[in-house]
Coordinates of C-alpha atoms in Angstrom, one line a residue:
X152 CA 0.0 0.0 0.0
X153 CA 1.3 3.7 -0.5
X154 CA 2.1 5.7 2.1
X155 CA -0.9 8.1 1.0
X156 CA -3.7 5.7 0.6
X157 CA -2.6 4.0 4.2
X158 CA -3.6 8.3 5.5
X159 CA -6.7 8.3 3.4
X160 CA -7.5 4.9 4.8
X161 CA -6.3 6.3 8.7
X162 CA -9.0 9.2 7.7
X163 CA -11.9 7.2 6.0
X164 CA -11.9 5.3 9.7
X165 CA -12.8 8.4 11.5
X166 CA -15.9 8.7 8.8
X167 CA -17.0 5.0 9.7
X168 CA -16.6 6.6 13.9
X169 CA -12.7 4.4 14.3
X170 CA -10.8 7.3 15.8
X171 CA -7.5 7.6 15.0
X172 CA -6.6 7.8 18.5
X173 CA -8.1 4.1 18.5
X174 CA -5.8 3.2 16.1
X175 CA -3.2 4.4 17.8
X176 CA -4.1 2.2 20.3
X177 CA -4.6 -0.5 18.2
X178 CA -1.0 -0.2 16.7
X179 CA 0.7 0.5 19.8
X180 CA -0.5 -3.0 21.7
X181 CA 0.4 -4.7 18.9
X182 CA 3.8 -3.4 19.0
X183 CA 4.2 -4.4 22.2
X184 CA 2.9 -7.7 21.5
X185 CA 5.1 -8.9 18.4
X186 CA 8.4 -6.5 20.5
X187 CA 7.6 -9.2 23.3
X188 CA 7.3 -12.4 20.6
X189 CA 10.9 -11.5 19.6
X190 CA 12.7 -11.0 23.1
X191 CA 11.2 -14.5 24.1
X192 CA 12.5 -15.8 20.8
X193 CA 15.7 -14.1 20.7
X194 CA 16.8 -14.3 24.7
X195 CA 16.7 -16.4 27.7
X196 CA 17.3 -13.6 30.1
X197 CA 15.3 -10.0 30.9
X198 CA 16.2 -7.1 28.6
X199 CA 15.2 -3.2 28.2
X200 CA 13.7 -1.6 25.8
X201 CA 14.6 1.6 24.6
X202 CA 12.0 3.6 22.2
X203 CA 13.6 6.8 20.2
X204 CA 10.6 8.6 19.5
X205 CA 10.0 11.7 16.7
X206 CA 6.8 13.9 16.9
X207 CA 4.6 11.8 14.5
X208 CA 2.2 8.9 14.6
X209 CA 5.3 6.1 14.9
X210 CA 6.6 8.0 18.2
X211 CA 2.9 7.9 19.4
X212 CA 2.4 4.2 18.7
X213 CA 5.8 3.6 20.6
X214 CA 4.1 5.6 23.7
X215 CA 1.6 3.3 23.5
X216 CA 3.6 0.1 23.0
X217 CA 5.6 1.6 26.2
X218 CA 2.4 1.3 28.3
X219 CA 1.9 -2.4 27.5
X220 CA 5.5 -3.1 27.7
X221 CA 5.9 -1.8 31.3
X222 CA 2.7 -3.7 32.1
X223 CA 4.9 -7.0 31.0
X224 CA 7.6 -6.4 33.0
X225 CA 10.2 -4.7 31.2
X226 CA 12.1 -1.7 31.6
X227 CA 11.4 1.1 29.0
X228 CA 13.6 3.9 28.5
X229 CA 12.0 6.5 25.7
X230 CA 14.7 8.7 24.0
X231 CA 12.3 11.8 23.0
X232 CA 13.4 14.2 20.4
X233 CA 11.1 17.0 21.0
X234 CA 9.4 17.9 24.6
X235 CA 5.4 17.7 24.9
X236 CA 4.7 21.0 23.3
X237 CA 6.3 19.8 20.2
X238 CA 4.9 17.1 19.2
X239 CA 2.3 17.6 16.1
X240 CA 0.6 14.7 16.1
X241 CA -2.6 15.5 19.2
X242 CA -3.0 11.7 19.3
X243 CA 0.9 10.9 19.6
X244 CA 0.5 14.2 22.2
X245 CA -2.5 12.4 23.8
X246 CA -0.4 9.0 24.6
X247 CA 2.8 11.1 25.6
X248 CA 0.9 13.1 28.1
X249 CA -0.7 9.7 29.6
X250 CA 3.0 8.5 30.4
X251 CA 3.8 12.1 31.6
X252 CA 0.9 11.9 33.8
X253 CA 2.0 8.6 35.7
X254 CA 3.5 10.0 38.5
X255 CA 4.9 9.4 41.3
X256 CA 6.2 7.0 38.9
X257 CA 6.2 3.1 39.8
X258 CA 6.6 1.5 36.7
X259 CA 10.1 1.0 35.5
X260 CA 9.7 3.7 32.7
X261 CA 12.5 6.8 32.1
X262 CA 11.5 9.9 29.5
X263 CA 15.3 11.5 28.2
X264 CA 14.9 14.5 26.2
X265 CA 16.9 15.2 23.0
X266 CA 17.0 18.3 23.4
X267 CA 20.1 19.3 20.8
X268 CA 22.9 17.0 20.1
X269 CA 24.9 17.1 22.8
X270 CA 22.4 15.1 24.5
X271 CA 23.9 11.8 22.5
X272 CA 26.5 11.9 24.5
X273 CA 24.8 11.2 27.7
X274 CA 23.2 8.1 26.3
X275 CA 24.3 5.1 27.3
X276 CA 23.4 1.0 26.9
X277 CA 24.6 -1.0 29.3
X278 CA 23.3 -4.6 28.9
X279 CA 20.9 -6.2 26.8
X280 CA 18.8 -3.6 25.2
X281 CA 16.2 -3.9 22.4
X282 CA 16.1 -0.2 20.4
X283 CA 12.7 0.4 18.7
X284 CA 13.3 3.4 15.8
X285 CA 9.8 5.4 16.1
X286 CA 11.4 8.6 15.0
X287 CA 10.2 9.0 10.8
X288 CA 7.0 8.1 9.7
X289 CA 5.8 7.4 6.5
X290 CA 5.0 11.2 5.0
X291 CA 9.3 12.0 5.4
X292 CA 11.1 12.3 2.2
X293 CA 14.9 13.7 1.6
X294 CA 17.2 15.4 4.0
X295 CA 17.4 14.2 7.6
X296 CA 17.4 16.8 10.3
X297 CA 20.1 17.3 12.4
X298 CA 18.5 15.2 15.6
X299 CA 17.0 12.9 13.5
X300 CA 20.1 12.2 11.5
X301 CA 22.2 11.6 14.8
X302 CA 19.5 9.4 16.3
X303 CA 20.0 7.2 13.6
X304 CA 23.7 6.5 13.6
X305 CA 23.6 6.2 17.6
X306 CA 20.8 3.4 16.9
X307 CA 23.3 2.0 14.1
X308 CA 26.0 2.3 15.6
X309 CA 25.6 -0.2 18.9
X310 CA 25.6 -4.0 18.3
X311 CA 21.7 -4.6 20.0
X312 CA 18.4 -5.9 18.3
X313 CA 16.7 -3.2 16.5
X314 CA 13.4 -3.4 15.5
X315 CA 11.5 -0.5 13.3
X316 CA 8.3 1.0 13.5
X317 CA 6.4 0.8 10.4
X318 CA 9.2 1.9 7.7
X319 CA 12.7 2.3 9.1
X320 CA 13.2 5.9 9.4
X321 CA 15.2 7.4 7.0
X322 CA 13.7 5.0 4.4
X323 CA 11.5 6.4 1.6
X324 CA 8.2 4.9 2.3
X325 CA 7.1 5.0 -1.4
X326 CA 10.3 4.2 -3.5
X327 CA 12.6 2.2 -0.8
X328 CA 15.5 4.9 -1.5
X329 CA 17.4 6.4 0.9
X330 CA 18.7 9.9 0.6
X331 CA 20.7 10.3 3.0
X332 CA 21.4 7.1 6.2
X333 CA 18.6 5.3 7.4
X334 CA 17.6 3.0 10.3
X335 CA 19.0 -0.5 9.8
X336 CA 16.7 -3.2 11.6
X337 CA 16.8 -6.6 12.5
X338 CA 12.5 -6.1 12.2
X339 CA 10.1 -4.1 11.1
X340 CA 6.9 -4.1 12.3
X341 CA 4.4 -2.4 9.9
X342 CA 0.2 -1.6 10.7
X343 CA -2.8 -3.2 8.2
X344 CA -0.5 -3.4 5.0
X345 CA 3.1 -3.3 3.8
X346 CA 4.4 0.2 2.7
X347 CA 5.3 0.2 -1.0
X348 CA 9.0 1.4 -0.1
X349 CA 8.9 -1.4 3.0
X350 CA 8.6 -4.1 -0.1
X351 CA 10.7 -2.1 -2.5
X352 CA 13.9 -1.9 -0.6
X353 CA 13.6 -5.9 0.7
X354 CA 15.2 -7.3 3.5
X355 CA 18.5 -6.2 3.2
X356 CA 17.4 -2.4 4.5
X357 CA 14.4 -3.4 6.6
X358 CA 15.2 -6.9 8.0
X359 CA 12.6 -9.4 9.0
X360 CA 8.8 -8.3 8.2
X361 CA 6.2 -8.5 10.4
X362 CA 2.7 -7.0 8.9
X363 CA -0.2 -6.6 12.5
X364 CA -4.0 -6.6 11.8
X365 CA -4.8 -3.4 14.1
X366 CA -8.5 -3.6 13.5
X367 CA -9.1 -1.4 10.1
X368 CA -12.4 -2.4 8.3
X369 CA -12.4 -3.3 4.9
X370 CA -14.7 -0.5 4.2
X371 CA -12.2 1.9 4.9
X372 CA -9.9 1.3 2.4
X373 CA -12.5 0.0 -0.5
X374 CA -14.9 2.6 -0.4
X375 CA -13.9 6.0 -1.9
X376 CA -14.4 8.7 1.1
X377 CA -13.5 11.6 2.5
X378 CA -9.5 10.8 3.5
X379 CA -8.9 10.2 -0.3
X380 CA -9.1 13.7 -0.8
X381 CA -6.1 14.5 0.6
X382 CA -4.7 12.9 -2.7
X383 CA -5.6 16.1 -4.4
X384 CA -2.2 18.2 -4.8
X385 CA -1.9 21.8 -2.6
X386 CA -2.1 24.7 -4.7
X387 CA 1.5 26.5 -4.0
X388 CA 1.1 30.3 -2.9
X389 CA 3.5 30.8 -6.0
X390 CA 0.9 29.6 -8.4
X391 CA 0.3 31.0 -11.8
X392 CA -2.5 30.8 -14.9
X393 CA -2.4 27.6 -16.1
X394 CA -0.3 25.8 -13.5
X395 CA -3.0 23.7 -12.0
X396 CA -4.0 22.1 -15.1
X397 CA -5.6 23.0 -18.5
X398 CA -8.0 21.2 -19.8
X399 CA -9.2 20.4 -23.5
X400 CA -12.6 19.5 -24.1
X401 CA -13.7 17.4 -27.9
X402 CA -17.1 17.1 -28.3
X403 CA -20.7 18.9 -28.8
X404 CA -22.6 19.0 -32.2
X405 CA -25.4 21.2 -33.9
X406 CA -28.1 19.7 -31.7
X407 CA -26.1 19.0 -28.2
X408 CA -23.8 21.8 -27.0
X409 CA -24.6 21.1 -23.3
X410 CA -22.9 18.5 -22.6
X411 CA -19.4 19.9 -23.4
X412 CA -20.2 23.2 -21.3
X413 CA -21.5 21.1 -18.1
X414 CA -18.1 19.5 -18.3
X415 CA -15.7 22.3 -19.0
X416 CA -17.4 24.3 -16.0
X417 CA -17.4 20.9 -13.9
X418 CA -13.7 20.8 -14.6
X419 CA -12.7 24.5 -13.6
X420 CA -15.1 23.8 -10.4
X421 CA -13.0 21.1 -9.9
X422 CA -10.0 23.0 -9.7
X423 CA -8.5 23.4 -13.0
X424 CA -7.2 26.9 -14.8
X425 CA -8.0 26.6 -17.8
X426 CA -10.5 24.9 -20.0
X427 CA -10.8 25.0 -23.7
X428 CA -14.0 23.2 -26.0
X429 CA -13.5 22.1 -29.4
X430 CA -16.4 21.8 -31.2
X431 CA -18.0 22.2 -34.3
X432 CA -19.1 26.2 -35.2
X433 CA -22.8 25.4 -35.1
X434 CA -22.4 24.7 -31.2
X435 CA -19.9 26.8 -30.2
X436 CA -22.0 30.2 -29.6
X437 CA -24.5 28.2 -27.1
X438 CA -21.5 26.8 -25.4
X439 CA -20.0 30.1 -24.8
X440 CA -23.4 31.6 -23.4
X441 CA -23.7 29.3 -20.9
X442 CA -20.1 29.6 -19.3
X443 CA -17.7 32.9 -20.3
X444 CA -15.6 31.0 -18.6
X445 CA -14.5 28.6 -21.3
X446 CA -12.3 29.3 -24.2
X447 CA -14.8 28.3 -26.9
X448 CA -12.9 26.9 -30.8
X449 CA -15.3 26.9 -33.0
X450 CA -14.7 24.3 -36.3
X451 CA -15.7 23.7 -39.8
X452 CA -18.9 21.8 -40.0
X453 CA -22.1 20.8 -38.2
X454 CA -20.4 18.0 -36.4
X455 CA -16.4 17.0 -35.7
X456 CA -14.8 15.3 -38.8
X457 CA -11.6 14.9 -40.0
X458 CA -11.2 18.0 -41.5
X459 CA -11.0 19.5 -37.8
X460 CA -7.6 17.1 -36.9
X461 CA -4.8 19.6 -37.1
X462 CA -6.8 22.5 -34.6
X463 CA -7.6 19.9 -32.2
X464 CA -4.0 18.7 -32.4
X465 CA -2.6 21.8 -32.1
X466 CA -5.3 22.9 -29.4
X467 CA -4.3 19.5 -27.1
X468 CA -0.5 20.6 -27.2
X469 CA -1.2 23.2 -24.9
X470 CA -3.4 21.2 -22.5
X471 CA -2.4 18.5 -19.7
X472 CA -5.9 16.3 -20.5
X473 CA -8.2 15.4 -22.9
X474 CA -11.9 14.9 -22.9
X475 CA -13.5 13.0 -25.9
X476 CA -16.8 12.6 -26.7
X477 CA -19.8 14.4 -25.0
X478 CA -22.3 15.7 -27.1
X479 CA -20.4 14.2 -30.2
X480 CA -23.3 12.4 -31.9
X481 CA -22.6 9.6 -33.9
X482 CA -21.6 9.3 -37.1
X483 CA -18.9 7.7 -39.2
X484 CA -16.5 11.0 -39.8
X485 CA -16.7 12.0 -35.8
X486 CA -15.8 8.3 -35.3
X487 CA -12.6 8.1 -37.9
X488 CA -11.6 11.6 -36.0
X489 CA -11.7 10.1 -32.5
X490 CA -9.5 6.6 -33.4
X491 CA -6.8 8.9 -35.1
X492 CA -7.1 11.4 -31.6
X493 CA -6.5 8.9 -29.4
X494 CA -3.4 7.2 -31.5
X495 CA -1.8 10.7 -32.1
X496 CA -3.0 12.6 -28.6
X497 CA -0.2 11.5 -26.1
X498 CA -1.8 13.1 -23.2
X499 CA -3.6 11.2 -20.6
X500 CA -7.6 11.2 -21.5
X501 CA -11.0 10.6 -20.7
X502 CA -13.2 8.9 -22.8
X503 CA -17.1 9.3 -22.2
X504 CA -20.5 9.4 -24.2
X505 CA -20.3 8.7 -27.6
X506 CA -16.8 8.5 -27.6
X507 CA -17.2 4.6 -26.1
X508 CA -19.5 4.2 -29.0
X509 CA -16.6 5.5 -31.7
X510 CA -13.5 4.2 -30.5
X511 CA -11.7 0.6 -30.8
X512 CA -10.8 -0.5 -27.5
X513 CA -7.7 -1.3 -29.5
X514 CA -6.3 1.5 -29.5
X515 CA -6.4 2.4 -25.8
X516 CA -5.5 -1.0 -24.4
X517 CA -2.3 -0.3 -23.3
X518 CA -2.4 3.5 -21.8
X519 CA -2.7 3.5 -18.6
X520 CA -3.0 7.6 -18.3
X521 CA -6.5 6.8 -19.5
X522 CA -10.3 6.8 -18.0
X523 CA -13.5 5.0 -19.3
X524 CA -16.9 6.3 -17.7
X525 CA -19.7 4.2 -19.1
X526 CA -22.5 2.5 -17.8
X527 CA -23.1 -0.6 -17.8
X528 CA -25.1 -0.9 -21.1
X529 CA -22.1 1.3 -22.3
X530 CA -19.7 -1.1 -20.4
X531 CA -21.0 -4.3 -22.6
X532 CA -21.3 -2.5 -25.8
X533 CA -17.2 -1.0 -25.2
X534 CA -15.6 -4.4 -24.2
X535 CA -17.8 -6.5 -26.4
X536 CA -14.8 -8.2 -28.3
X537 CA -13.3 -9.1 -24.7
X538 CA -16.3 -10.5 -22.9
X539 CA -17.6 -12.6 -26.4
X540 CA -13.5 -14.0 -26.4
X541 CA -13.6 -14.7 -22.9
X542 CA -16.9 -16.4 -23.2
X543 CA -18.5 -14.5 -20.4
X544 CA -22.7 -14.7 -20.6
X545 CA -23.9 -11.3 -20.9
X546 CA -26.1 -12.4 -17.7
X547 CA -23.4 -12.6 -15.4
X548 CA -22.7 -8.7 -15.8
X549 CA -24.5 -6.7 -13.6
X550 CA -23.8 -3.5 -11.7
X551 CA -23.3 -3.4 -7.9
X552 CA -26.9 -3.2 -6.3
X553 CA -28.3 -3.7 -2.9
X554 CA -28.2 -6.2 -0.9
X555 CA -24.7 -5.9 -0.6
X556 CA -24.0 -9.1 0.0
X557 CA -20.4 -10.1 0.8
X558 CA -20.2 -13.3 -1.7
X559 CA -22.2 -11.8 -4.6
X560 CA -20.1 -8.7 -4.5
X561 CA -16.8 -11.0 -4.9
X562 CA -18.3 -12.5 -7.8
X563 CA -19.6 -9.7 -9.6
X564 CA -16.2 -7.4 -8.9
X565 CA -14.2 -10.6 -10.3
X566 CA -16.5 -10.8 -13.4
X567 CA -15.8 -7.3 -13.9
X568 CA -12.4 -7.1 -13.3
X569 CA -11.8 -10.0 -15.8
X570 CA -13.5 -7.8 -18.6
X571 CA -11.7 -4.5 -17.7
X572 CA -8.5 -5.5 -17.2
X573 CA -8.7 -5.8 -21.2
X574 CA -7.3 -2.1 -20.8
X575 CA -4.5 -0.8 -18.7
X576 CA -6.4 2.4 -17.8
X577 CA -9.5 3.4 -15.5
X578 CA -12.3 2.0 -15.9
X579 CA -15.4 3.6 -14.3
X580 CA -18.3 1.8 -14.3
X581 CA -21.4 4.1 -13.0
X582 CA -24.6 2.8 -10.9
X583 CA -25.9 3.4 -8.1
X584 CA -22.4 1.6 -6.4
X585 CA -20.0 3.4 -8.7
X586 CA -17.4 0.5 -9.4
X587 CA -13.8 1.8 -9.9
X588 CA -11.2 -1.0 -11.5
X589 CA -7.5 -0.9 -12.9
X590 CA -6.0 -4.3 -13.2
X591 CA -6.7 -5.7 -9.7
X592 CA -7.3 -2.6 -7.7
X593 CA -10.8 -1.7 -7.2
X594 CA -12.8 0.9 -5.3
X595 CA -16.6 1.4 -4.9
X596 CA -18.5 4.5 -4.2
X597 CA -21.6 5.0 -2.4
X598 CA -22.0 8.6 -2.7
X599 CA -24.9 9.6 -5.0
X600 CA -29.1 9.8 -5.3
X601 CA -31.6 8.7 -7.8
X602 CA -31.8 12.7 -8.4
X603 CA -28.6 12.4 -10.2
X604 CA -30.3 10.6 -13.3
X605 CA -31.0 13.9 -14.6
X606 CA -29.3 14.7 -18.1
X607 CA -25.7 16.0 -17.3
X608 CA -24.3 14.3 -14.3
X609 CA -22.4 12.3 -16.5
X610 CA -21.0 15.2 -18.3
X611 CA -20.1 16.7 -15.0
X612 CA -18.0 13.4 -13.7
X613 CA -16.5 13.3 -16.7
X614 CA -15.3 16.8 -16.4
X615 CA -14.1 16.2 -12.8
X616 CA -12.2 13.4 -14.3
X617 CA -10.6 15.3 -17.0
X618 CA -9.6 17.9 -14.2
X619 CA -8.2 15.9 -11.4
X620 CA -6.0 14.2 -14.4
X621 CA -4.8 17.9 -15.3
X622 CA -3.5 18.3 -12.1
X623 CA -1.3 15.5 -11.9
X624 CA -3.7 12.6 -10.2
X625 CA -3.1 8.7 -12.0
X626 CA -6.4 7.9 -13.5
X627 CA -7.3 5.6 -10.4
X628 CA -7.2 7.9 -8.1
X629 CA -8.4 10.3 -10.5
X630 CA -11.4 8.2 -11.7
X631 CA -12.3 7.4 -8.0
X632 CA -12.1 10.9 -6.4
X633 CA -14.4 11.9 -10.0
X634 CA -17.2 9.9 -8.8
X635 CA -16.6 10.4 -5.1
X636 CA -16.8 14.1 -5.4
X637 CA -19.9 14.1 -8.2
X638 CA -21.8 12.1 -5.8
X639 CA -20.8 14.3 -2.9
X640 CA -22.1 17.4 -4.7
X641 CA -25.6 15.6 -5.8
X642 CA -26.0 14.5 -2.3
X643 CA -25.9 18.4 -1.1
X644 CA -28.1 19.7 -4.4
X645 CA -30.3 17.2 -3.3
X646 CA -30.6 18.2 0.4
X647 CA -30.6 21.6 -0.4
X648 CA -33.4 21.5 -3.6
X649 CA -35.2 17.9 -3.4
X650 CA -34.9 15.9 -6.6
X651 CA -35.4 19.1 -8.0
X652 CA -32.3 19.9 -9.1
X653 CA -29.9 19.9 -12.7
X654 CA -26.3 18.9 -13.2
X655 CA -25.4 22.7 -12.9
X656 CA -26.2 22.8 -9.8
X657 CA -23.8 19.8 -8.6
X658 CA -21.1 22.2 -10.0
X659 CA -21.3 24.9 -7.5
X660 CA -20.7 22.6 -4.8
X661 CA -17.2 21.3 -5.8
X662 CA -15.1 24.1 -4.9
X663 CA -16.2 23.9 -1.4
X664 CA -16.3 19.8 -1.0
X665 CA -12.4 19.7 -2.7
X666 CA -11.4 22.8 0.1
X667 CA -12.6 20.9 3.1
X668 CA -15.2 23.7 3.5
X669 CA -18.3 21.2 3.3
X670 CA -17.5 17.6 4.7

């Protein structure tokens, strides 16, 4: 698992009422449990432990593990790098001040302050020790600081077991490299799932593995929910026009030009700077009536041919995404323009509406920058080569629907998968469970309301989509956040106007929903 989806999973816990405090908890007694495992295995004799603890969530599951540990008998030393007031984590805080508060003191537990390096020098093993590395957690990349830095080579640099929390500090816990030094550890205990970097960087850098269940449902990693948004990349302070992605839009016709507009201003709600429609001239003044925000290119003809290649071509060199294909209609010269798009265009893409209709899955397979929206009649119509080669009965592919029962959902997610892993890219299949596949990840969302069949919402996701590709986001979590925050924003029209409301009015709410101003 990455180091970002085990937060957004820590966060989509508190939604489902698991506190991260409770995880905490949950971590900590587990540490203590496999720490214990290994001193019975290792020795024959009592040992100490000594916890060097940062200001993060590993140095408040070793305040935990120190409660349980003193509770077994053993003495704990804790080599703190910052005093109470310092740490940032409130729960790591929360378990620090529970150990400060155990006074007078008869456990056998000391609390040393690093204050500055000279401290090192006072430190001392004498005896069999146990060190537990709880410094770095798994959001530290590059450059050690000073304390942390020195912390490491004293922990290197004596001859007892070492055991580290999670990822070894000073290990990246995405690509295994280290930077600079890092902890070197006879274990590593890690919490719910092995960090990508943990795996990456093998047993050579992070000793013996041992992976603890500490209680996180299933739900909260599967389901798309509020912690994933903290995939969504910061806008700097430095930021400029056009920084935060740019969009291009293909589609609309001489009888649909709403479609296109609903997902160019769904895709500047959604955070990106700058969004620019291609569409034939006969739709292009109703486009540009309904958002002055869009940068409107009118082209030859009463629907997209090939005669309008080289502007789109030229257009999509100045853009981070592509959409094709709402409001396209279909016809055979929109349909010979899209295949050649999608072989020449080199950008990551969305396909959605008619473009599912007009384009051979052939020529997508193998990009995995790309996203797929349909439904599920769209769904069977777009994979229809892979399904009749695979021999799958059309029966046997249904959408997610209530009950949600455990064994059916297995089956159905495996049928689909099977079909959709056909293509490297996203696949988003819409229903009332939004199913979310690449290869063998999956996610489901739940957010959403009958309201939302109205004409448009579709055209909205697959603006968010296009968006959240624009600014950097892998189609995955691109795809999965799309739906998330579509359904999100229905969900509020709804409560605010009944199942009275239109696809534009989803759009106002993204803004807010993406800032953390509506949860």
């Amino acid at each position: 698992m990455d180091p970002i989806d085990m937060n957004a999973t820590d966060l989509n816990c508190e939604c489902l009422g698991l506190s991260r405090l409770c995880l905490m908890e949950s971590a900590g007694k587990s540490l203590s449990d496999e720490i214990s495992k290994i001193i019975t295995y290792k020795f024959s004799h009592p040992v100490k432990v000594a916890l060097f603890t940062g200001s993060g969530g590993n140095g408040g599951d070793c305040f935990v593990a120190a409660r349980y540990l003193l509770n077994r008998g053993f003495t704990v030393e804790i080599y703190s790098l910052y005093t109470a007031d310092n740490i940032k984590s409130k729960d790591a805080k929360a378990n620090f001040d529970v150990l400060l508060n155990m006074v007078p003191r008869i456990s056998r537990l000391s609390i040393n302050y690093i204050n500055d390096l000279s401290d090192f020098d006072d430190i001392e093993f004498h005896g069999e020790y146990v060190i537990v590395d709880g410094i770095l957690g798994t959001g530290i990349k590059g450059k050690l600081r000073p304390k942390a830095r020195k912390a490491i080579e004293i922990m290197n640099g004596v001859g007892n077991l070492k055991v580290a929390v999670d990822v070894p500090s000073g290990l990246d816990p995405l690509t295994g490299e280290v930077s600079d030094i890092a902890f070197m550890p006879d274990y590593t205990i890690t919490f719910h799932r092995i960090k990508t970097g943990v795996k990456i960087a093998g047993e050579d850098k992070v000793g013996n593995l041992v992976t603890c269940d500490i209680g996180i449902p299933m739900e909260a990693e599967l389901f798309v929910g509020y912690g994933d948004l903290i995939k969504i990349n910061k806008r700097g302070s430095n930021s400029h026009k056009g920084l935060n992605g740019k969009v291009l839009i293909v589609g609309g016709s001489k009888d649909y030009s709403g479609a296109p507009a609903i997902a160019g201003m769904s895709a500047i709600s959604s955070g990106a700077d700058l969004v620019y429609v291609a569409c034939p001239e006969s739709a292009s003044l109703a486009i540009k009536s309904m958002s002055p925000n869009l940068i409107v290119k009118g082209l030859n003809g009463d629907y997209l041919n090939m005669d309008n290649l080289d502007s789109i071509l030229e257009l999509s060199d100045e853009v981070d995404a592509v959409l094709l294909g709402p409001g396209a209609t279909i016809n055979d010269e929109t349909g010979k323009l899209f295949n050649v798009l999608v072989h020449k265009i080199k950008k990551p893409m969305v396909l959605d509406a008619d473009a599912l209709k007009l384009v051979d899955l052939s020529l997508i397979k193998n990009r995995e920058d790309l996203i797929v929206t349909p439904h599920l009649f769209e769904f069977k119509s777009f994979f229809k080569s892979a399904i009749e080669q695979n021999s799958i009965s059309g029966d046997n592919i249904k959408p997610l629907t209530e009950p949600l029962d455990h064994d059916l959902i297995n089956e159905q997610i495996e049928t689909l998968q099977s079909i959709a892993k056909n293509i490297k890219g996203t696949v988003v299949l819409k229903g009332k469970y939004d199913l979310i596949i690449q290869g063998n990840r999956f996610k489901i969302n739940k957010t959403g309301n009958p309201g939302m069949t109205v004409g448009g919402t579709g055209d909205a996701l697959s603006g968010i989509s296009t968006s959240l590709l624009a600014q950097g986001l892998n189609s995955f979590d691109a795809g999965s956040l799309a739906v998330y925050l579509n359904g999100r924003a229905g969900d509020l029209a709804m409560n605010k106007q009944g199942y009275g409301f239109s696809a534009t009015d989803i759009i106002q709410y993204l803004g807010a929903l993406m800032a953390n101003i509506i949860k």
